[in-house]
Amino acid sequence: MTGANLAALTQNNLKRLLAYSSIAHVGYMLLGLIALASVDYPSPAFFDGFKGILLYLLVYTFMNLGAFAVVTSLRRREVIGDEIDDIAGLFSRAPIESILMLIFLLSLAGIPPLAGFYGKYFIFLSLIESGHYVLASLGVLYAVFGLYYYMRIANAIFMREAMDKTRLPLSAAMGFALGITAFGTVVIGILPEQFIQAVNHAVYWSLGIVKTSPIASLMR
């Protein structure tokens, strides 16, 4: 988390910035693993850590695929998009993709009511419940770092002027892919309870398999 966030802070290459942020998000998930591994079953921290990891994987799939899909969409229409400067003023050329990119970036930063907030929430909750207050504080600090470098991208898209004013039409196939990822990012954030319940069932199902499988006796 430390190395990836510091690298992302100074990165001007858009794809590398998103790649470094992906490493940082893996670090957040590992925090949940630390929380559940440091307490005894069935303490609240154990379940919240487990739940946080599964929920984080679910929401991260939508929001990260969506962000990279926007970059891929631009690349296919000869907008290189390697540098943040390449997407300056993108809102005037591709307003739909610009708005969707903002949604994905805010979710990656963990801003409510988008899906990314709930992944971080349960991770941080499990850290507090397990007594890892320093790690929880660092996680929140790094989330602020993330908000800064994600907003650098948003600033280029919405606040800067485009050198080329040509509109960029969106293909039906790419629009469908972006719509699916945006739908998951927004709906999980606005209506999280059903997804949280599904993750709860997945946690109990996973624990049930571990307890009754031959792996359990081998681990003991």
PDB file of C-alpha atoms in Angstrom:
ATOM      1  CA  MET A   1       0.000   0.000   0.000  1.00  0.00           C
ATOM      2  CA  THR A   2       2.778   2.437   0.886  1.00  0.00           C
ATOM      3  CA  GLY A   3       4.884   1.811  -2.226  1.00  0.00           C
ATOM      4  CA  ALA A   4       1.910   1.777  -4.617  1.00  0.00           C
ATOM      5  CA  ASN A   5       0.298   4.930  -3.235  1.00  0.00           C
ATOM      6  CA  LEU A   6       3.540   6.903  -3.234  1.00  0.00           C
ATOM      7  CA  ALA A   7       4.248   5.777  -6.802  1.00  0.00           C
ATOM      8  CA  ALA A   8       0.730   6.716  -7.923  1.00  0.00           C
ATOM      9  CA  LEU A   9       1.020  10.182  -6.365  1.00  0.00           C
ATOM     10  CA  THR A  10       3.872  11.118  -8.710  1.00  0.00           C
ATOM     11  CA  GLN A  11       2.654   9.223 -11.783  1.00  0.00           C
ATOM     12  CA  ASN A  12       1.589  11.065 -14.939  1.00  0.00           C
ATOM     13  CA  ASN A  13       1.028   7.940 -17.023  1.00  0.00           C
ATOM     14  CA  LEU A  14      -2.673   7.113 -16.775  1.00  0.00           C
ATOM     15  CA  LYS A  15      -2.411   3.346 -17.174  1.00  0.00           C
ATOM     16  CA  ARG A  16       0.502   3.082 -14.754  1.00  0.00           C
ATOM     17  CA  LEU A  17      -1.394   5.190 -12.227  1.00  0.00           C
ATOM     18  CA  LEU A  18      -4.362   2.805 -12.419  1.00  0.00           C
ATOM     19  CA  ALA A  19      -1.981  -0.164 -12.191  1.00  0.00           C
ATOM     20  CA  TYR A  20      -0.326   1.219  -9.050  1.00  0.00           C
ATOM     21  CA  SER A  21      -3.744   1.879  -7.558  1.00  0.00           C
ATOM     22  CA  SER A  22      -4.607  -1.777  -8.230  1.00  0.00           C
ATOM     23  CA  ILE A  23      -1.618  -2.800  -6.132  1.00  0.00           C
ATOM     24  CA  ALA A  24      -2.815  -0.485  -3.367  1.00  0.00           C
ATOM     25  CA  HIS A  25      -6.273  -2.080  -3.452  1.00  0.00           C
ATOM     26  CA  VAL A  26      -4.725  -5.525  -3.023  1.00  0.00           C
ATOM     27  CA  GLY A  27      -3.093  -4.064   0.082  1.00  0.00           C
ATOM     28  CA  TYR A  28      -6.493  -3.051   1.443  1.00  0.00           C
ATOM     29  CA  MET A  29      -7.732  -6.598   0.992  1.00  0.00           C
ATOM     30  CA  LEU A  30      -4.673  -7.933   2.802  1.00  0.00           C
ATOM     31  CA  LEU A  31      -5.588  -5.687   5.748  1.00  0.00           C
ATOM     32  CA  GLY A  32      -8.822  -7.651   6.018  1.00  0.00           C
ATOM     33  CA  LEU A  33      -6.785 -10.859   6.044  1.00  0.00           C
ATOM     34  CA  ILE A  34      -4.633  -9.485   8.877  1.00  0.00           C
ATOM     35  CA  ALA A  35      -7.752  -8.638  10.881  1.00  0.00           C
ATOM     36  CA  LEU A  36      -9.415 -12.052  10.560  1.00  0.00           C
ATOM     37  CA  ALA A  37      -6.148 -13.927  11.121  1.00  0.00           C
ATOM     38  CA  SER A  38      -5.404 -12.087  14.361  1.00  0.00           C
ATOM     39  CA  VAL A  39      -8.630 -13.005  16.188  1.00  0.00           C
ATOM     40  CA  ASP A  40     -10.364 -16.205  17.168  1.00  0.00           C
ATOM     41  CA  TYR A  41     -13.377 -17.594  15.344  1.00  0.00           C
ATOM     42  CA  PRO A  42     -16.215 -16.540  15.652  1.00  0.00           C
ATOM     43  CA  SER A  43     -15.397 -12.984  16.761  1.00  0.00           C
ATOM     44  CA  PRO A  44     -16.983 -10.028  14.879  1.00  0.00           C
ATOM     45  CA  ALA A  45     -13.581  -9.006  13.478  1.00  0.00           C
ATOM     46  CA  PHE A  46     -13.194 -12.446  11.899  1.00  0.00           C
ATOM     47  CA  PHE A  47     -16.495 -12.221  10.038  1.00  0.00           C
ATOM     48  CA  ASP A  48     -16.099  -8.541   9.110  1.00  0.00           C
ATOM     49  CA  GLY A  49     -12.595  -9.176   7.786  1.00  0.00           C
ATOM     50  CA  PHE A  50     -13.783 -12.142   5.727  1.00  0.00           C
ATOM     51  CA  LYS A  51     -16.826 -10.192   4.547  1.00  0.00           C
ATOM     52  CA  GLY A  52     -14.689  -7.159   3.715  1.00  0.00           C
ATOM     53  CA  ILE A  53     -12.365  -9.197   1.486  1.00  0.00           C
ATOM     54  CA  LEU A  54     -15.214 -10.854  -0.443  1.00  0.00           C
ATOM     55  CA  LEU A  55     -17.164  -7.614  -0.818  1.00  0.00           C
ATOM     56  CA  TYR A  56     -14.023  -5.764  -1.880  1.00  0.00           C
ATOM     57  CA  LEU A  57     -13.357  -8.372  -4.574  1.00  0.00           C
ATOM     58  CA  LEU A  58     -16.926  -8.008  -5.839  1.00  0.00           C
ATOM     59  CA  VAL A  59     -17.014  -4.224  -6.065  1.00  0.00           C
ATOM     60  CA  TYR A  60     -13.407  -3.903  -7.228  1.00  0.00           C
ATOM     61  CA  THR A  61     -14.206  -6.093 -10.231  1.00  0.00           C
ATOM     62  CA  PHE A  62     -16.840  -3.652 -11.452  1.00  0.00           C
ATOM     63  CA  MET A  63     -15.119  -0.345 -10.766  1.00  0.00           C
ATOM     64  CA  ASN A  64     -11.628  -1.300 -11.929  1.00  0.00           C
ATOM     65  CA  LEU A  65     -12.821  -3.041 -15.094  1.00  0.00           C
ATOM     66  CA  GLY A  66     -14.916   0.044 -15.796  1.00  0.00           C
ATOM     67  CA  ALA A  67     -11.977   2.430 -15.454  1.00  0.00           C
ATOM     68  CA  PHE A  68      -9.759   0.334 -17.730  1.00  0.00           C
ATOM     69  CA  ALA A  69     -12.658  -0.100 -20.170  1.00  0.00           C
ATOM     70  CA  VAL A  70     -12.843   3.677 -20.586  1.00  0.00           C
ATOM     71  CA  VAL A  71      -9.111   3.784 -21.356  1.00  0.00           C
ATOM     72  CA  THR A  72      -9.493   0.888 -23.810  1.00  0.00           C
ATOM     73  CA  SER A  73     -12.456   2.589 -25.481  1.00  0.00           C
ATOM     74  CA  LEU A  74     -10.432   5.754 -26.004  1.00  0.00           C
ATOM     75  CA  ARG A  75      -7.469   3.815 -27.332  1.00  0.00           C
ATOM     76  CA  ARG A  76      -9.639   2.147 -29.979  1.00  0.00           C
ATOM     77  CA  ARG A  77     -10.640   5.581 -31.259  1.00  0.00           C
ATOM     78  CA  GLU A  78      -7.066   6.791 -31.547  1.00  0.00           C
ATOM     79  CA  VAL A  79      -7.025   8.714 -28.278  1.00  0.00           C
ATOM     80  CA  ILE A  80      -3.759   7.377 -26.904  1.00  0.00           C
ATOM     81  CA  GLY A  81      -4.567   8.010 -23.258  1.00  0.00           C
ATOM     82  CA  ASP A  82      -1.139   6.985 -21.997  1.00  0.00           C
ATOM     83  CA  GLU A  83      -0.603  10.292 -20.212  1.00  0.00           C
ATOM     84  CA  ILE A  84      -3.073  12.242 -18.092  1.00  0.00           C
ATOM     85  CA  ASP A  85      -2.549  15.181 -20.479  1.00  0.00           C
ATOM     86  CA  ASP A  86      -3.962  13.036 -23.301  1.00  0.00           C
ATOM     87  CA  ILE A  87      -7.429  13.083 -21.730  1.00  0.00           C
ATOM     88  CA  ALA A  88      -7.531  16.841 -21.062  1.00  0.00           C
ATOM     89  CA  GLY A  89     -10.997  18.175 -21.840  1.00  0.00           C
ATOM     90  CA  LEU A  90     -12.373  14.715 -22.543  1.00  0.00           C
ATOM     91  CA  PHE A  91     -15.811  15.746 -21.250  1.00  0.00           C
ATOM     92  CA  SER A  92     -16.342  17.957 -24.315  1.00  0.00           C
ATOM     93  CA  ARG A  93     -15.493  15.047 -26.631  1.00  0.00           C
ATOM     94  CA  ALA A  94     -16.946  12.002 -24.838  1.00  0.00           C
ATOM     95  CA  PRO A  95     -19.356  13.157 -22.102  1.00  0.00           C
ATOM     96  CA  ILE A  96     -20.825   9.719 -21.343  1.00  0.00           C
ATOM     97  CA  GLU A  97     -17.461   8.064 -20.827  1.00  0.00           C
ATOM     98  CA  SER A  98     -16.237  11.055 -18.831  1.00  0.00           C
ATOM     99  CA  ILE A  99     -19.153  10.830 -16.378  1.00  0.00           C
ATOM    100  CA  LEU A 100     -18.736   7.057 -16.073  1.00  0.00           C
ATOM    101  CA  MET A 101     -15.003   7.481 -15.480  1.00  0.00           C
ATOM    102  CA  LEU A 102     -15.772   9.941 -12.673  1.00  0.00           C
ATOM    103  CA  ILE A 103     -18.118   7.370 -11.100  1.00  0.00           C
ATOM    104  CA  PHE A 104     -15.433   4.674 -11.276  1.00  0.00           C
ATOM    105  CA  LEU A 105     -12.774   7.001  -9.843  1.00  0.00           C
ATOM    106  CA  LEU A 106     -14.969   8.095  -6.930  1.00  0.00           C
ATOM    107  CA  SER A 107     -15.814   4.470  -6.184  1.00  0.00           C
ATOM    108  CA  LEU A 108     -12.131   3.495  -6.288  1.00  0.00           C
ATOM    109  CA  ALA A 109     -11.477   6.318  -3.823  1.00  0.00           C
ATOM    110  CA  GLY A 110     -14.154   4.905  -1.492  1.00  0.00           C
ATOM    111  CA  ILE A 111     -16.580   7.819  -1.679  1.00  0.00           C
ATOM    112  CA  PRO A 112     -20.165   6.981  -0.567  1.00  0.00           C
ATOM    113  CA  PRO A 113     -22.710   6.064  -1.766  1.00  0.00           C
ATOM    114  CA  LEU A 114     -20.744   4.168  -4.425  1.00  0.00           C
ATOM    115  CA  ALA A 115     -19.764   0.516  -4.111  1.00  0.00           C
ATOM    116  CA  GLY A 116     -16.112   1.087  -3.225  1.00  0.00           C
ATOM    117  CA  PHE A 117     -17.095   2.685   0.078  1.00  0.00           C
ATOM    118  CA  TYR A 118     -18.510  -0.542   1.491  1.00  0.00           C
ATOM    119  CA  GLY A 119     -15.434  -2.581   0.641  1.00  0.00           C
ATOM    120  CA  LYS A 120     -13.236  -0.179   2.596  1.00  0.00           C
ATOM    121  CA  TYR A 121     -15.802   0.194   5.374  1.00  0.00           C
ATOM    122  CA  PHE A 122     -15.789  -3.479   6.373  1.00  0.00           C
ATOM    123  CA  ILE A 123     -12.005  -3.706   6.039  1.00  0.00           C
ATOM    124  CA  PHE A 124     -11.504  -0.743   8.377  1.00  0.00           C
ATOM    125  CA  LEU A 125     -14.225  -1.995  10.722  1.00  0.00           C
ATOM    126  CA  SER A 126     -12.494  -5.365  11.052  1.00  0.00           C
ATOM    127  CA  LEU A 127      -9.171  -3.643  11.794  1.00  0.00           C
ATOM    128  CA  ILE A 128     -10.731  -1.560  14.568  1.00  0.00           C
ATOM    129  CA  GLU A 129     -12.556  -4.576  16.028  1.00  0.00           C
ATOM    130  CA  SER A 130      -9.308  -6.565  16.074  1.00  0.00           C
ATOM    131  CA  GLY A 131      -7.349  -3.728  17.723  1.00  0.00           C
ATOM    132  CA  HIS A 132      -5.197  -2.749  14.707  1.00  0.00           C
ATOM    133  CA  TYR A 133      -5.741   0.964  15.160  1.00  0.00           C
ATOM    134  CA  VAL A 134      -2.474   2.026  13.524  1.00  0.00           C
ATOM    135  CA  LEU A 135      -3.202  -0.011  10.393  1.00  0.00           C
ATOM    136  CA  ALA A 136      -6.738   1.382  10.273  1.00  0.00           C
ATOM    137  CA  SER A 137      -5.356   4.936  10.520  1.00  0.00           C
ATOM    138  CA  LEU A 138      -2.835   4.253   7.761  1.00  0.00           C
ATOM    139  CA  GLY A 139      -5.583   2.783   5.601  1.00  0.00           C
ATOM    140  CA  VAL A 140      -7.674   5.938   5.972  1.00  0.00           C
ATOM    141  CA  LEU A 141      -4.616   8.111   5.230  1.00  0.00           C
ATOM    142  CA  TYR A 142      -3.840   6.162   2.080  1.00  0.00           C
ATOM    143  CA  ALA A 143      -7.484   6.459   1.033  1.00  0.00           C
ATOM    144  CA  VAL A 144      -6.969  10.248   1.123  1.00  0.00           C
ATOM    145  CA  PHE A 145      -3.874   9.802  -1.064  1.00  0.00           C
ATOM    146  CA  GLY A 146      -6.002   7.774  -3.459  1.00  0.00           C
ATOM    147  CA  LEU A 147      -8.666  10.478  -3.605  1.00  0.00           C
ATOM    148  CA  TYR A 148      -5.968  12.999  -4.566  1.00  0.00           C
ATOM    149  CA  TYR A 149      -4.521  11.094  -7.504  1.00  0.00           C
ATOM    150  CA  TYR A 150      -7.919   9.941  -8.751  1.00  0.00           C
ATOM    151  CA  MET A 151      -9.091  13.558  -8.732  1.00  0.00           C
ATOM    152  CA  ARG A 152      -6.030  14.504 -10.803  1.00  0.00           C
ATOM    153  CA  ILE A 153      -7.552  12.367 -13.552  1.00  0.00           C
ATOM    154  CA  ALA A 154     -11.016  13.896 -13.029  1.00  0.00           C
ATOM    155  CA  ASN A 155      -9.526  17.397 -13.078  1.00  0.00           C
ATOM    156  CA  ALA A 156      -7.927  16.740 -16.476  1.00  0.00           C
ATOM    157  CA  ILE A 157     -11.188  15.354 -17.867  1.00  0.00           C
ATOM    158  CA  PHE A 158     -13.569  18.069 -16.643  1.00  0.00           C
ATOM    159  CA  MET A 159     -11.567  21.208 -15.836  1.00  0.00           C
ATOM    160  CA  ARG A 160      -9.006  21.415 -18.637  1.00  0.00           C
ATOM    161  CA  GLU A 161      -9.586  22.435 -22.232  1.00  0.00           C
ATOM    162  CA  ALA A 162      -9.316  19.894 -25.024  1.00  0.00           C
ATOM    163  CA  MET A 163      -6.813  20.503 -27.801  1.00  0.00           C
ATOM    164  CA  ASP A 164      -9.015  18.534 -30.209  1.00  0.00           C
ATOM    165  CA  LYS A 165     -12.763  19.283 -30.122  1.00  0.00           C
ATOM    166  CA  THR A 166     -13.807  16.317 -32.290  1.00  0.00           C
ATOM    167  CA  ARG A 167     -16.617  14.286 -30.715  1.00  0.00           C
ATOM    168  CA  LEU A 168     -15.903  10.613 -30.068  1.00  0.00           C
ATOM    169  CA  PRO A 169     -18.866   8.299 -30.836  1.00  0.00           C
ATOM    170  CA  LEU A 170     -19.355   5.372 -28.489  1.00  0.00           C
ATOM    171  CA  SER A 171     -19.857   1.926 -30.002  1.00  0.00           C
ATOM    172  CA  ALA A 172     -22.806  -0.184 -28.858  1.00  0.00           C
ATOM    173  CA  ALA A 173     -20.594  -3.024 -27.613  1.00  0.00           C
ATOM    174  CA  MET A 174     -18.366  -0.753 -25.550  1.00  0.00           C
ATOM    175  CA  GLY A 175     -21.381   1.153 -24.276  1.00  0.00           C
ATOM    176  CA  PHE A 176     -22.909  -2.115 -23.082  1.00  0.00           C
ATOM    177  CA  ALA A 177     -19.695  -3.125 -21.289  1.00  0.00           C
ATOM    178  CA  LEU A 178     -19.394   0.266 -19.611  1.00  0.00           C
ATOM    179  CA  GLY A 179     -23.070   0.160 -18.687  1.00  0.00           C
ATOM    180  CA  ILE A 180     -22.699  -3.187 -16.929  1.00  0.00           C
ATOM    181  CA  THR A 181     -19.687  -2.051 -14.890  1.00  0.00           C
ATOM    182  CA  ALA A 182     -21.337   1.282 -14.034  1.00  0.00           C
ATOM    183  CA  PHE A 183     -24.564  -0.476 -13.052  1.00  0.00           C
ATOM    184  CA  GLY A 184     -22.702  -2.746 -10.630  1.00  0.00           C
ATOM    185  CA  THR A 185     -20.714   0.145  -9.182  1.00  0.00           C
ATOM    186  CA  VAL A 186     -23.763   2.321  -8.561  1.00  0.00           C
ATOM    187  CA  VAL A 187     -26.361  -0.297  -7.571  1.00  0.00           C
ATOM    188  CA  ILE A 188     -24.137  -2.051  -5.028  1.00  0.00           C
ATOM    189  CA  GLY A 189     -23.453   1.355  -3.476  1.00  0.00           C
ATOM    190  CA  ILE A 190     -27.072   2.541  -3.374  1.00  0.00           C
ATOM    191  CA  LEU A 191     -28.639  -0.835  -2.477  1.00  0.00           C
ATOM    192  CA  PRO A 192     -25.865  -2.572  -0.551  1.00  0.00           C
ATOM    193  CA  GLU A 193     -27.954  -4.663   1.829  1.00  0.00           C
ATOM    194  CA  GLN A 194     -28.801  -7.469  -0.584  1.00  0.00           C
ATOM    195  CA  PHE A 195     -25.188  -7.765  -1.705  1.00  0.00           C
ATOM    196  CA  ILE A 196     -23.943  -7.709   1.887  1.00  0.00           C
ATOM    197  CA  GLN A 197     -26.386 -10.489   2.739  1.00  0.00           C
ATOM    198  CA  ALA A 198     -25.145 -12.477  -0.270  1.00  0.00           C
ATOM    199  CA  VAL A 199     -21.573 -12.032   0.924  1.00  0.00           C
ATOM    200  CA  ASN A 200     -22.630 -13.139   4.433  1.00  0.00           C
ATOM    201  CA  HIS A 201     -24.054 -16.350   2.972  1.00  0.00           C
ATOM    202  CA  ALA A 202     -20.847 -16.853   0.996  1.00  0.00           C
ATOM    203  CA  VAL A 203     -18.801 -16.471   4.197  1.00  0.00           C
ATOM    204  CA  TYR A 204     -20.847 -19.087   6.087  1.00  0.00           C
ATOM    205  CA  TRP A 205     -20.849 -21.391   3.068  1.00  0.00           C
ATOM    206  CA  SER A 206     -17.059 -21.121   2.760  1.00  0.00           C
ATOM    207  CA  LEU A 207     -16.539 -21.747   6.457  1.00  0.00           C
ATOM    208  CA  GLY A 208     -18.892 -24.738   6.298  1.00  0.00           C
ATOM    209  CA  ILE A 209     -16.858 -26.304   3.500  1.00  0.00           C
ATOM    210  CA  VAL A 210     -13.611 -25.775   5.370  1.00  0.00           C
ATOM    211  CA  LYS A 211     -15.006 -27.327   8.538  1.00  0.00           C
ATOM    212  CA  THR A 212     -16.376 -30.440   6.863  1.00  0.00           C
ATOM    213  CA  SER A 213     -13.791 -31.053   4.172  1.00  0.00           C
ATOM    214  CA  PRO A 214     -10.696 -33.310   4.428  1.00  0.00           C
ATOM    215  CA  ILE A 215      -8.653 -30.100   4.289  1.00  0.00           C
ATOM    216  CA  ALA A 216      -9.921 -29.210   7.770  1.00  0.00           C
ATOM    217  CA  SER A 217      -8.480 -32.360   9.370  1.00  0.00           C
ATOM    218  CA  LEU A 218      -5.259 -31.868   7.458  1.00  0.00           C
ATOM    219  CA  MET A 219      -4.968 -28.287   8.751  1.00  0.00           C
ATOM    220  CA  ARG A 220      -5.612 -29.429  12.310  1.00  0.00           C
TER     221      ARG A 220
END
